[in-house]
């Protein structure tokens, strides 16, 4: 079957663009977040394409006045990947790798936005993620990240808030490949033991540059994928890739959330970068479909499904462990100290020896 994508010179096999090979878990996904200078307003948007199961889904969330408002939508894609609108949600690529636009217009919830992301650093390609359990490929994906500013407006409960590039910045990522989606496999994997996943992702913004760090660790605390880089805002300036890096955090009692965190990095020329992260509050990723109890990524919900939710941030139970914490960041180098901000994404499931966790869901 031919679709709009077949008019673009993007084919990599003799098949039409609509056909993606044999792995049902193939996905193609966008994620964005944005926040103001004092971290009191935070929003996020996601849109995922799942060609093998013919589903597209997305969500818009905003945190304001201690509440997280979510609009989550899903549709049957009818093989057409380039129609990136799902009910009240829409995504437009205005200039590839530079400027993208997100929109939400949901009359029932009273939530609306029209926002443009403009990159101030080039896209950074993270090291490829590959993870197997026995014979099964659980994860094989490429992801890029990019920081930038936001402009436009957001409307919640009849109140319109202007978003200007002088006061709002944030991060987007773009990933594609294989990751578990939709309904789980009915047949157990004989090689599977208890589930374990330790994930930290920290895109941070400072005056003249961004710092990006992430790590995946196994149950023993050994990293199986990790990277740290400083990306200047000045056009043409090269990335500074870190030669050595380490991460540690303290936990809020009774949770798996960071009370504080520290990133230690050293570049090839010997400069040290010490970052202290102080979380202020948590954004709950289930509002974008990550681990959602009914609307997980790639699930089938008919021709079109739209749901609305609202969380009181101080009343969300600690079992909702996938979060992005809004953080103040203090960077110390040989040149002195500099204040920045960003998010600390955390997903810690199962045993993790450095944290003292021995079960699927025990807490600090």
mmCIF file of C-alpha atoms in Angstrom:
data_model
loop_
_atom_site.group_PDB
_atom_site.id
_atom_site.type_symbol
_atom_site.label_atom_id
_atom_site.label_comp_id
_atom_site.label_asym_id
_atom_site.label_seq_id
_atom_site.Cartn_x
_atom_site.Cartn_y
_atom_site.Cartn_z
ATOM 1 C CA UNK A 1 0.000 0.000 0.000
ATOM 2 C CA UNK A 2 1.293 3.446 -0.927
ATOM 3 C CA UNK A 3 1.229 6.341 1.568
ATOM 4 C CA UNK A 4 2.441 9.949 1.624
ATOM 5 C CA UNK A 5 5.876 8.802 2.727
ATOM 6 C CA UNK A 6 6.472 7.069 -0.587
ATOM 7 C CA UNK A 7 6.853 10.451 -2.305
ATOM 8 C CA UNK A 8 9.954 11.192 -0.208
ATOM 9 C CA UNK A 9 13.393 9.719 -1.020
ATOM 10 C CA UNK A 10 13.599 7.825 2.274
ATOM 11 C CA UNK A 11 13.213 4.183 1.221
ATOM 12 C CA UNK A 12 15.801 1.699 2.474
ATOM 13 C CA UNK A 13 14.207 -1.494 1.107
ATOM 14 C CA UNK A 14 12.198 -2.306 -2.046
ATOM 15 C CA UNK A 15 9.014 -2.199 0.070
ATOM 16 C CA UNK A 16 6.676 0.802 0.438
ATOM 17 C CA UNK A 17 7.350 2.951 3.500
ATOM 18 C CA UNK A 18 4.293 1.487 5.275
ATOM 19 C CA UNK A 19 6.004 -1.884 5.758
ATOM 20 C CA UNK A 20 8.626 -2.078 8.510
ATOM 21 C CA UNK A 21 9.986 -5.613 8.617
ATOM 22 C CA UNK A 22 9.181 -8.431 10.995
ATOM 23 C CA UNK A 23 9.428 -7.027 14.518
ATOM 24 C CA UNK A 24 6.044 -5.934 15.887
ATOM 25 C CA UNK A 25 7.752 -3.772 18.531
ATOM 26 C CA UNK A 26 9.204 -1.298 16.045
ATOM 27 C CA UNK A 27 8.428 2.307 17.044
ATOM 28 C CA UNK A 28 9.216 5.886 15.960
ATOM 29 C CA UNK A 29 8.781 8.529 18.650
ATOM 30 C CA UNK A 30 8.984 12.234 19.573
ATOM 31 C CA UNK A 31 9.287 13.653 23.090
ATOM 32 C CA UNK A 32 9.424 17.287 24.243
ATOM 33 C CA UNK A 33 9.535 19.099 27.556
ATOM 34 C CA UNK A 34 9.593 22.783 28.459
ATOM 35 C CA UNK A 35 9.812 24.840 31.631
ATOM 36 C CA UNK A 36 10.099 28.434 32.762
ATOM 37 C CA UNK A 37 13.003 30.040 34.593
ATOM 38 C CA UNK A 38 11.785 29.314 38.123
ATOM 39 C CA UNK A 39 10.471 25.834 37.277
ATOM 40 C CA UNK A 40 6.915 26.636 38.363
ATOM 41 C CA UNK A 41 5.451 25.779 34.939
ATOM 42 C CA UNK A 42 6.373 22.578 33.127
ATOM 43 C CA UNK A 43 4.864 20.947 30.057
ATOM 44 C CA UNK A 44 5.596 17.862 27.978
ATOM 45 C CA UNK A 45 4.392 16.391 24.700
ATOM 46 C CA UNK A 46 4.928 13.008 23.081
ATOM 47 C CA UNK A 47 3.862 11.348 19.844
ATOM 48 C CA UNK A 48 4.590 7.752 18.893
ATOM 49 C CA UNK A 49 4.188 5.826 15.642
ATOM 50 C CA UNK A 50 3.934 2.018 15.742
ATOM 51 C CA UNK A 51 3.809 0.859 12.103
ATOM 52 C CA UNK A 52 3.549 -2.900 12.609
ATOM 53 C CA UNK A 53 0.464 -2.621 14.859
ATOM 54 C CA UNK A 54 -0.882 0.359 12.835
ATOM 55 C CA UNK A 55 -1.310 2.656 15.856
ATOM 56 C CA UNK A 56 -0.304 6.280 16.528
ATOM 57 C CA UNK A 57 -0.634 7.794 19.994
ATOM 58 C CA UNK A 58 0.374 10.933 21.824
ATOM 59 C CA UNK A 59 -0.167 13.122 24.861
ATOM 60 C CA UNK A 60 0.173 16.647 26.187
ATOM 61 C CA UNK A 61 0.749 17.305 29.893
ATOM 62 C CA UNK A 62 1.176 20.499 31.854
ATOM 63 C CA UNK A 63 2.095 21.060 35.484
ATOM 64 C CA UNK A 64 0.875 24.280 37.037
ATOM 65 C CA UNK A 65 -0.134 25.210 40.595
ATOM 66 C CA UNK A 66 0.797 21.778 41.925
ATOM 67 C CA UNK A 67 -1.397 19.839 39.475
ATOM 68 C CA UNK A 68 -0.500 17.759 36.430
ATOM 69 C CA UNK A 69 -3.109 17.860 33.646
ATOM 70 C CA UNK A 70 -2.931 15.211 30.892
ATOM 71 C CA UNK A 71 -4.617 14.716 27.530
ATOM 72 C CA UNK A 72 -3.813 11.283 26.049
ATOM 73 C CA UNK A 73 -4.964 10.235 22.570
ATOM 74 C CA UNK A 74 -4.657 7.161 20.356
ATOM 75 C CA UNK A 75 -5.825 6.343 16.846
ATOM 76 C CA UNK A 76 -5.714 3.684 14.189
ATOM 77 C CA UNK A 77 -3.068 4.986 11.805
ATOM 78 C CA UNK A 78 -4.362 3.340 8.593
ATOM 79 C CA UNK A 79 -0.666 2.972 7.592
ATOM 80 C CA UNK A 80 -0.315 6.755 7.111
ATOM 81 C CA UNK A 81 2.644 7.821 9.251
ATOM 82 C CA UNK A 82 2.907 11.414 8.013
ATOM 83 C CA UNK A 83 -0.520 12.505 9.252
ATOM 84 C CA UNK A 84 0.767 13.414 12.706
ATOM 85 C CA UNK A 85 -2.533 14.495 14.221
ATOM 86 C CA UNK A 86 -4.414 12.431 16.804
ATOM 87 C CA UNK A 87 -7.717 14.017 17.741
ATOM 88 C CA UNK A 88 -6.829 17.225 19.641
ATOM 89 C CA UNK A 89 -3.053 16.685 19.352
ATOM 90 C CA UNK A 90 -0.810 17.572 16.422
ATOM 91 C CA UNK A 91 2.886 17.759 15.565
ATOM 92 C CA UNK A 92 4.473 19.656 12.670
ATOM 93 C CA UNK A 93 8.109 19.633 11.534
ATOM 94 C CA UNK A 94 8.708 23.194 10.360
ATOM 95 C CA UNK A 95 12.479 22.940 9.788
ATOM 96 C CA UNK A 96 14.008 19.481 10.325
ATOM 97 C CA UNK A 97 16.481 19.342 13.227
ATOM 98 C CA UNK A 98 15.804 23.012 14.030
ATOM 99 C CA UNK A 99 12.157 23.930 14.590
ATOM 100 C CA UNK A 100 9.050 21.889 15.421
ATOM 101 C CA UNK A 101 5.529 22.856 16.435
ATOM 102 C CA UNK A 102 3.175 21.092 18.848
ATOM 103 C CA UNK A 103 -0.516 21.788 19.311
ATOM 104 C CA UNK A 104 -3.301 20.685 21.622
ATOM 105 C CA UNK A 105 -6.892 21.877 21.372
ATOM 106 C CA UNK A 106 -9.087 19.884 23.747
ATOM 107 C CA UNK A 107 -12.372 21.610 24.506
ATOM 108 C CA UNK A 108 -13.538 18.994 27.007
ATOM 109 C CA UNK A 109 -10.591 19.490 29.374
ATOM 110 C CA UNK A 110 -10.092 23.172 28.588
ATOM 111 C CA UNK A 111 -6.437 22.498 27.777
ATOM 112 C CA UNK A 112 -4.880 24.048 24.685
ATOM 113 C CA UNK A 113 -1.431 24.960 23.435
ATOM 114 C CA UNK A 114 0.271 26.202 20.295
ATOM 115 C CA UNK A 115 4.020 26.017 20.882
ATOM 116 C CA UNK A 116 7.136 26.196 18.707
ATOM 117 C CA UNK A 117 10.423 24.582 19.756
ATOM 118 C CA UNK A 118 13.540 26.258 18.318
ATOM 119 C CA UNK A 119 16.840 24.451 18.881
ATOM 120 C CA UNK A 120 19.851 26.342 20.222
ATOM 121 C CA UNK A 121 22.234 23.385 19.989
ATOM 122 C CA UNK A 122 22.677 20.836 17.200
ATOM 123 C CA UNK A 123 21.112 17.401 17.699
ATOM 124 C CA UNK A 124 23.230 14.974 19.699
ATOM 125 C CA UNK A 125 23.115 11.265 18.815
ATOM 126 C CA UNK A 126 23.328 9.105 21.907
ATOM 127 C CA UNK A 127 25.209 5.775 21.799
ATOM 128 C CA UNK A 128 22.937 3.042 20.474
ATOM 129 C CA UNK A 129 20.859 1.099 23.009
ATOM 130 C CA UNK A 130 20.900 -2.696 22.564
ATOM 131 C CA UNK A 131 19.630 -5.140 25.186
ATOM 132 C CA UNK A 132 18.786 -8.838 24.882
ATOM 133 C CA UNK A 133 17.149 -11.338 27.201
ATOM 134 C CA UNK A 134 18.113 -14.779 25.993
ATOM 135 C CA UNK A 135 17.199 -15.072 22.329
ATOM 136 C CA UNK A 136 14.812 -12.119 22.434
ATOM 137 C CA UNK A 137 15.782 -8.575 21.473
ATOM 138 C CA UNK A 138 14.132 -6.339 24.049
ATOM 139 C CA UNK A 139 15.713 -3.042 23.025
ATOM 140 C CA UNK A 140 17.560 -1.842 19.931
ATOM 141 C CA UNK A 141 17.158 1.858 19.291
ATOM 142 C CA UNK A 142 18.785 5.092 18.234
ATOM 143 C CA UNK A 143 17.979 8.326 20.030
ATOM 144 C CA UNK A 144 18.983 11.929 19.571
ATOM 145 C CA UNK A 145 18.440 14.809 21.993
ATOM 146 C CA UNK A 146 18.401 18.567 21.483
ATOM 147 C CA UNK A 147 17.858 21.568 23.751
ATOM 148 C CA UNK A 148 16.146 24.790 22.743
ATOM 149 C CA UNK A 149 13.658 27.533 23.551
ATOM 150 C CA UNK A 150 9.853 27.686 23.342
ATOM 151 C CA UNK A 151 7.422 30.313 22.061
ATOM 152 C CA UNK A 152 3.640 30.422 21.823
ATOM 153 C CA UNK A 153 0.868 30.040 24.382
ATOM 154 C CA UNK A 154 -0.796 27.580 26.757
ATOM 155 C CA UNK A 155 -4.378 27.666 28.000
ATOM 156 C CA UNK A 156 -5.560 25.897 31.159
ATOM 157 C CA UNK A 157 -8.935 26.450 32.846
ATOM 158 C CA UNK A 158 -9.624 29.537 30.747
ATOM 159 C CA UNK A 159 -6.314 31.196 31.629
ATOM 160 C CA UNK A 160 -3.898 31.851 28.756
ATOM 161 C CA UNK A 161 -0.184 31.880 29.558
ATOM 162 C CA UNK A 162 2.272 33.393 27.080
ATOM 163 C CA UNK A 163 5.400 31.350 26.434
ATOM 164 C CA UNK A 164 8.428 33.345 25.281
ATOM 165 C CA UNK A 165 11.917 32.153 24.291
ATOM 166 C CA UNK A 166 13.468 34.459 26.874
ATOM 167 C CA UNK A 167 11.789 32.612 29.734
ATOM 168 C CA UNK A 168 11.041 29.056 28.513
ATOM 169 C CA UNK A 169 13.553 26.423 27.470
ATOM 170 C CA UNK A 170 13.578 22.644 27.366
ATOM 171 C CA UNK A 171 14.588 19.456 25.615
ATOM 172 C CA UNK A 172 13.352 17.244 22.843
ATOM 173 C CA UNK A 173 14.361 13.735 21.980
ATOM 174 C CA UNK A 174 13.696 11.626 18.932
ATOM 175 C CA UNK A 175 14.065 7.856 19.011
ATOM 176 C CA UNK A 176 13.262 4.891 16.810
ATOM 177 C CA UNK A 177 13.880 1.168 16.829
ATOM 178 C CA UNK A 178 12.660 -1.735 18.931
ATOM 179 C CA UNK A 179 11.183 -1.423 22.411
ATOM 180 C CA UNK A 180 8.291 -3.279 24.011
ATOM 181 C CA UNK A 181 4.977 -1.738 22.967
ATOM 182 C CA UNK A 182 1.278 -2.528 23.177
ATOM 183 C CA UNK A 183 0.030 -5.800 24.643
ATOM 184 C CA UNK A 184 2.770 -7.958 26.206
ATOM 185 C CA UNK A 185 3.784 -11.253 24.633
ATOM 186 C CA UNK A 186 1.455 -14.025 25.805
ATOM 187 C CA UNK A 187 4.291 -16.585 25.822
ATOM 188 C CA UNK A 188 6.884 -16.159 28.595
ATOM 189 C CA UNK A 189 10.554 -15.776 27.754
ATOM 190 C CA UNK A 190 12.318 -18.809 29.325
ATOM 191 C CA UNK A 191 15.499 -16.747 29.811
ATOM 192 C CA UNK A 192 13.741 -13.978 31.728
ATOM 193 C CA UNK A 193 14.432 -13.539 35.422
ATOM 194 C CA UNK A 194 12.996 -10.802 37.615
ATOM 195 C CA UNK A 195 12.616 -7.530 35.733
ATOM 196 C CA UNK A 196 15.318 -4.922 36.354
ATOM 197 C CA UNK A 197 15.904 -1.494 34.822
ATOM 198 C CA UNK A 198 17.948 1.434 36.103
ATOM 199 C CA UNK A 199 17.740 4.580 33.976
ATOM 200 C CA UNK A 200 18.973 8.128 34.572
ATOM 201 C CA UNK A 201 18.708 10.850 31.897
ATOM 202 C CA UNK A 202 19.780 14.428 32.616
ATOM 203 C CA UNK A 203 19.638 17.105 29.888
ATOM 204 C CA UNK A 204 20.752 20.347 31.554
ATOM 205 C CA UNK A 205 20.864 23.966 30.367
ATOM 206 C CA UNK A 206 23.420 26.600 31.283
ATOM 207 C CA UNK A 207 24.044 30.091 29.905
ATOM 208 C CA UNK A 208 26.326 29.243 26.965
ATOM 209 C CA UNK A 209 26.069 25.459 26.684
ATOM 210 C CA UNK A 210 24.102 22.324 27.505
ATOM 211 C CA UNK A 211 25.306 19.247 29.354
ATOM 212 C CA UNK A 212 23.754 15.875 28.673
ATOM 213 C CA UNK A 213 24.301 12.748 30.764
ATOM 214 C CA UNK A 214 22.586 9.386 30.855
ATOM 215 C CA UNK A 215 23.248 5.920 32.239
ATOM 216 C CA UNK A 216 21.691 2.459 32.210
ATOM 217 C CA UNK A 217 22.957 0.080 34.910
ATOM 218 C CA UNK A 218 22.352 -3.583 35.642
ATOM 219 C CA UNK A 219 21.441 -5.000 39.042
ATOM 220 C CA UNK A 220 25.071 -4.935 40.179
ATOM 221 C CA UNK A 221 25.383 -1.258 39.261
ATOM 222 C CA UNK A 222 27.537 -1.846 36.185
ATOM 223 C CA UNK A 223 26.734 0.484 33.277
ATOM 224 C CA UNK A 224 25.684 -1.161 30.010
ATOM 225 C CA UNK A 225 25.160 2.182 28.261
ATOM 226 C CA UNK A 226 26.373 5.593 29.400
ATOM 227 C CA UNK A 227 27.433 8.924 27.938
ATOM 228 C CA UNK A 228 28.274 12.486 28.950
ATOM 229 C CA UNK A 229 28.845 15.477 26.688
ATOM 230 C CA UNK A 230 28.975 19.288 26.805
ATOM 231 C CA UNK A 231 27.398 20.958 23.772
ATOM 232 C CA UNK A 232 28.178 24.686 23.203
ATOM 233 C CA UNK A 233 25.417 26.987 21.968
ATOM 234 C CA UNK A 234 27.867 28.882 19.729
ATOM 235 C CA UNK A 235 27.428 27.822 16.105
ATOM 236 C CA UNK A 236 30.248 25.604 14.875
ATOM 237 C CA UNK A 237 31.761 24.915 18.297
ATOM 238 C CA UNK A 238 32.462 21.162 18.712
ATOM 239 C CA UNK A 239 31.006 18.966 21.423
ATOM 240 C CA UNK A 240 33.221 18.253 24.405
ATOM 241 C CA UNK A 241 32.944 14.527 25.023
ATOM 242 C CA UNK A 242 33.702 13.445 28.560
ATOM 243 C CA UNK A 243 36.367 10.796 29.069
ATOM 244 C CA UNK A 244 35.351 9.804 32.594
ATOM 245 C CA UNK A 245 31.988 10.220 34.307
ATOM 246 C CA UNK A 246 30.152 8.924 37.343
ATOM 247 C CA UNK A 247 26.735 9.355 38.946
ATOM 248 C CA UNK A 248 25.426 9.036 42.485
ATOM 249 C CA UNK A 249 22.202 9.985 44.242
ATOM 250 C CA UNK A 250 20.489 9.912 47.602
ATOM 251 C CA UNK A 251 16.872 8.773 47.801
ATOM 252 C CA UNK A 252 13.851 10.316 49.446
ATOM 253 C CA UNK A 253 12.882 7.900 52.259
ATOM 254 C CA UNK A 254 10.041 5.569 51.326
ATOM 255 C CA UNK A 255 10.506 6.122 47.572
ATOM 256 C CA UNK A 256 12.763 5.433 44.594
ATOM 257 C CA UNK A 257 12.989 9.157 43.829
ATOM 258 C CA UNK A 258 16.202 11.170 44.056
ATOM 259 C CA UNK A 259 16.484 13.494 47.043
ATOM 260 C CA UNK A 260 19.608 14.923 45.412
ATOM 261 C CA UNK A 261 22.122 13.754 42.809
ATOM 262 C CA UNK A 262 25.693 14.359 41.705
ATOM 263 C CA UNK A 263 27.351 13.934 38.309
ATOM 264 C CA UNK A 264 31.163 13.878 38.175
ATOM 265 C CA UNK A 265 32.788 14.281 34.759
ATOM 266 C CA UNK A 266 36.289 14.778 33.339
ATOM 267 C CA UNK A 267 37.048 15.843 29.769
ATOM 268 C CA UNK A 268 39.999 14.638 27.671
ATOM 269 C CA UNK A 269 42.011 17.774 28.569
ATOM 270 C CA UNK A 270 41.639 17.077 32.294
ATOM 271 C CA UNK A 271 38.970 19.689 33.136
ATOM 272 C CA UNK A 272 36.587 18.475 35.814
ATOM 273 C CA UNK A 273 32.851 19.163 35.898
ATOM 274 C CA UNK A 274 30.977 18.593 39.147
ATOM 275 C CA UNK A 275 27.194 18.972 38.961
ATOM 276 C CA UNK A 276 24.910 19.079 41.998
ATOM 277 C CA UNK A 277 21.248 18.432 41.162
ATOM 278 C CA UNK A 278 18.499 19.457 43.540
ATOM 279 C CA UNK A 279 15.035 18.139 42.566
ATOM 280 C CA UNK A 280 12.128 20.484 43.276
ATOM 281 C CA UNK A 281 9.156 18.304 42.309
ATOM 282 C CA UNK A 282 8.345 15.367 40.022
ATOM 283 C CA UNK A 283 6.572 15.196 36.675
ATOM 284 C CA UNK A 284 4.920 11.792 36.269
ATOM 285 C CA UNK A 285 5.713 10.185 32.917
ATOM 286 C CA UNK A 286 2.585 8.028 32.967
ATOM 287 C CA UNK A 287 0.776 11.225 31.964
ATOM 288 C CA UNK A 288 2.445 10.743 28.561
ATOM 289 C CA UNK A 289 1.632 7.023 28.387
ATOM 290 C CA UNK A 290 4.866 5.644 29.879
ATOM 291 C CA UNK A 291 3.697 2.685 31.957
ATOM 292 C CA UNK A 292 0.122 3.950 31.897
ATOM 293 C CA UNK A 293 -2.329 1.411 33.364
ATOM 294 C CA UNK A 294 -4.721 1.579 30.383
ATOM 295 C CA UNK A 295 -3.034 3.642 27.632
ATOM 296 C CA UNK A 296 0.521 2.356 27.405
ATOM 297 C CA UNK A 297 2.448 3.125 24.231
ATOM 298 C CA UNK A 298 1.262 1.309 21.125
ATOM 299 C CA UNK A 299 -1.929 -0.074 22.655
ATOM 300 C CA UNK A 300 -4.994 -0.424 20.442
ATOM 301 C CA UNK A 301 -8.037 1.679 21.411
ATOM 302 C CA UNK A 302 -10.073 1.771 18.204
ATOM 303 C CA UNK A 303 -10.318 4.451 15.542
ATOM 304 C CA UNK A 304 -9.845 7.295 18.056
ATOM 305 C CA UNK A 305 -9.645 7.416 21.836
ATOM 306 C CA UNK A 306 -9.034 10.494 23.995
ATOM 307 C CA UNK A 307 -8.815 10.459 27.792
ATOM 308 C CA UNK A 308 -8.170 13.250 30.288
ATOM 309 C CA UNK A 309 -6.543 13.013 33.713
ATOM 310 C CA UNK A 310 -5.423 15.259 36.532
ATOM 311 C CA UNK A 311 -2.966 14.449 39.328
ATOM 312 C CA UNK A 312 -2.264 16.286 42.561
ATOM 313 C CA UNK A 313 1.533 16.150 42.606
ATOM 314 C CA UNK A 314 1.777 15.765 46.376
ATOM 315 C CA UNK A 315 -0.716 12.874 46.362
ATOM 316 C CA UNK A 316 0.795 10.563 43.718
ATOM 317 C CA UNK A 317 1.906 7.253 45.259
ATOM 318 C CA UNK A 318 5.604 6.244 45.131
ATOM 319 C CA UNK A 319 4.769 3.212 42.944
ATOM 320 C CA UNK A 320 4.596 5.695 40.032
ATOM 321 C CA UNK A 321 8.357 5.491 39.737
ATOM 322 C CA UNK A 322 8.981 6.887 36.230
ATOM 323 C CA UNK A 323 9.474 10.619 36.714
ATOM 324 C CA UNK A 324 11.249 13.674 35.413
ATOM 325 C CA UNK A 325 12.288 15.784 38.390
ATOM 326 C CA UNK A 326 12.484 19.528 37.787
ATOM 327 C CA UNK A 327 15.950 20.430 39.074
ATOM 328 C CA UNK A 328 18.222 23.289 39.931
ATOM 329 C CA UNK A 329 21.737 22.457 38.747
ATOM 330 C CA UNK A 330 24.980 23.862 40.178
ATOM 331 C CA UNK A 331 28.060 23.317 38.013
ATOM 332 C CA UNK A 332 31.567 23.652 39.467
ATOM 333 C CA UNK A 333 34.683 23.758 37.242
ATOM 334 C CA UNK A 334 38.153 25.262 37.522
ATOM 335 C CA UNK A 335 36.590 28.527 36.284
ATOM 336 C CA UNK A 336 34.115 28.737 39.162
ATOM 337 C CA UNK A 337 30.442 27.977 39.636
ATOM 338 C CA UNK A 338 27.422 28.432 37.372
ATOM 339 C CA UNK A 339 23.709 27.934 38.039
ATOM 340 C CA UNK A 340 21.589 26.054 35.513
ATOM 341 C CA UNK A 341 18.425 24.003 35.340
ATOM 342 C CA UNK A 342 17.008 20.923 33.709
ATOM 343 C CA UNK A 343 15.368 17.604 34.429
ATOM 344 C CA UNK A 344 16.531 14.401 36.057
ATOM 345 C CA UNK A 345 14.582 11.510 34.550
ATOM 346 C CA UNK A 346 14.537 8.432 36.774
ATOM 347 C CA UNK A 347 13.203 4.912 36.273
ATOM 348 C CA UNK A 348 14.492 2.434 38.836
ATOM 349 C CA UNK A 349 12.786 -0.961 38.805
ATOM 350 C CA UNK A 350 13.981 -4.148 40.460
ATOM 351 C CA UNK A 351 17.256 -4.878 42.257
ATOM 352 C CA UNK A 352 20.074 -2.326 42.202
ATOM 353 C CA UNK A 353 22.973 -3.015 44.553
ATOM 354 C CA UNK A 354 24.361 0.562 44.809
ATOM 355 C CA UNK A 355 20.910 1.768 45.869
ATOM 356 C CA UNK A 356 20.349 -1.087 48.313
ATOM 357 C CA UNK A 357 17.303 -2.385 46.417
ATOM 358 C CA UNK A 358 16.856 -6.168 46.365
ATOM 359 C CA UNK A 359 13.274 -6.625 45.159
ATOM 360 C CA UNK A 360 11.074 -5.494 42.295
ATOM 361 C CA UNK A 361 9.638 -2.587 44.264
ATOM 362 C CA UNK A 362 11.239 -2.080 47.670
ATOM 363 C CA UNK A 363 11.875 1.505 48.739
ATOM 364 C CA UNK A 364 14.631 3.495 50.394
#
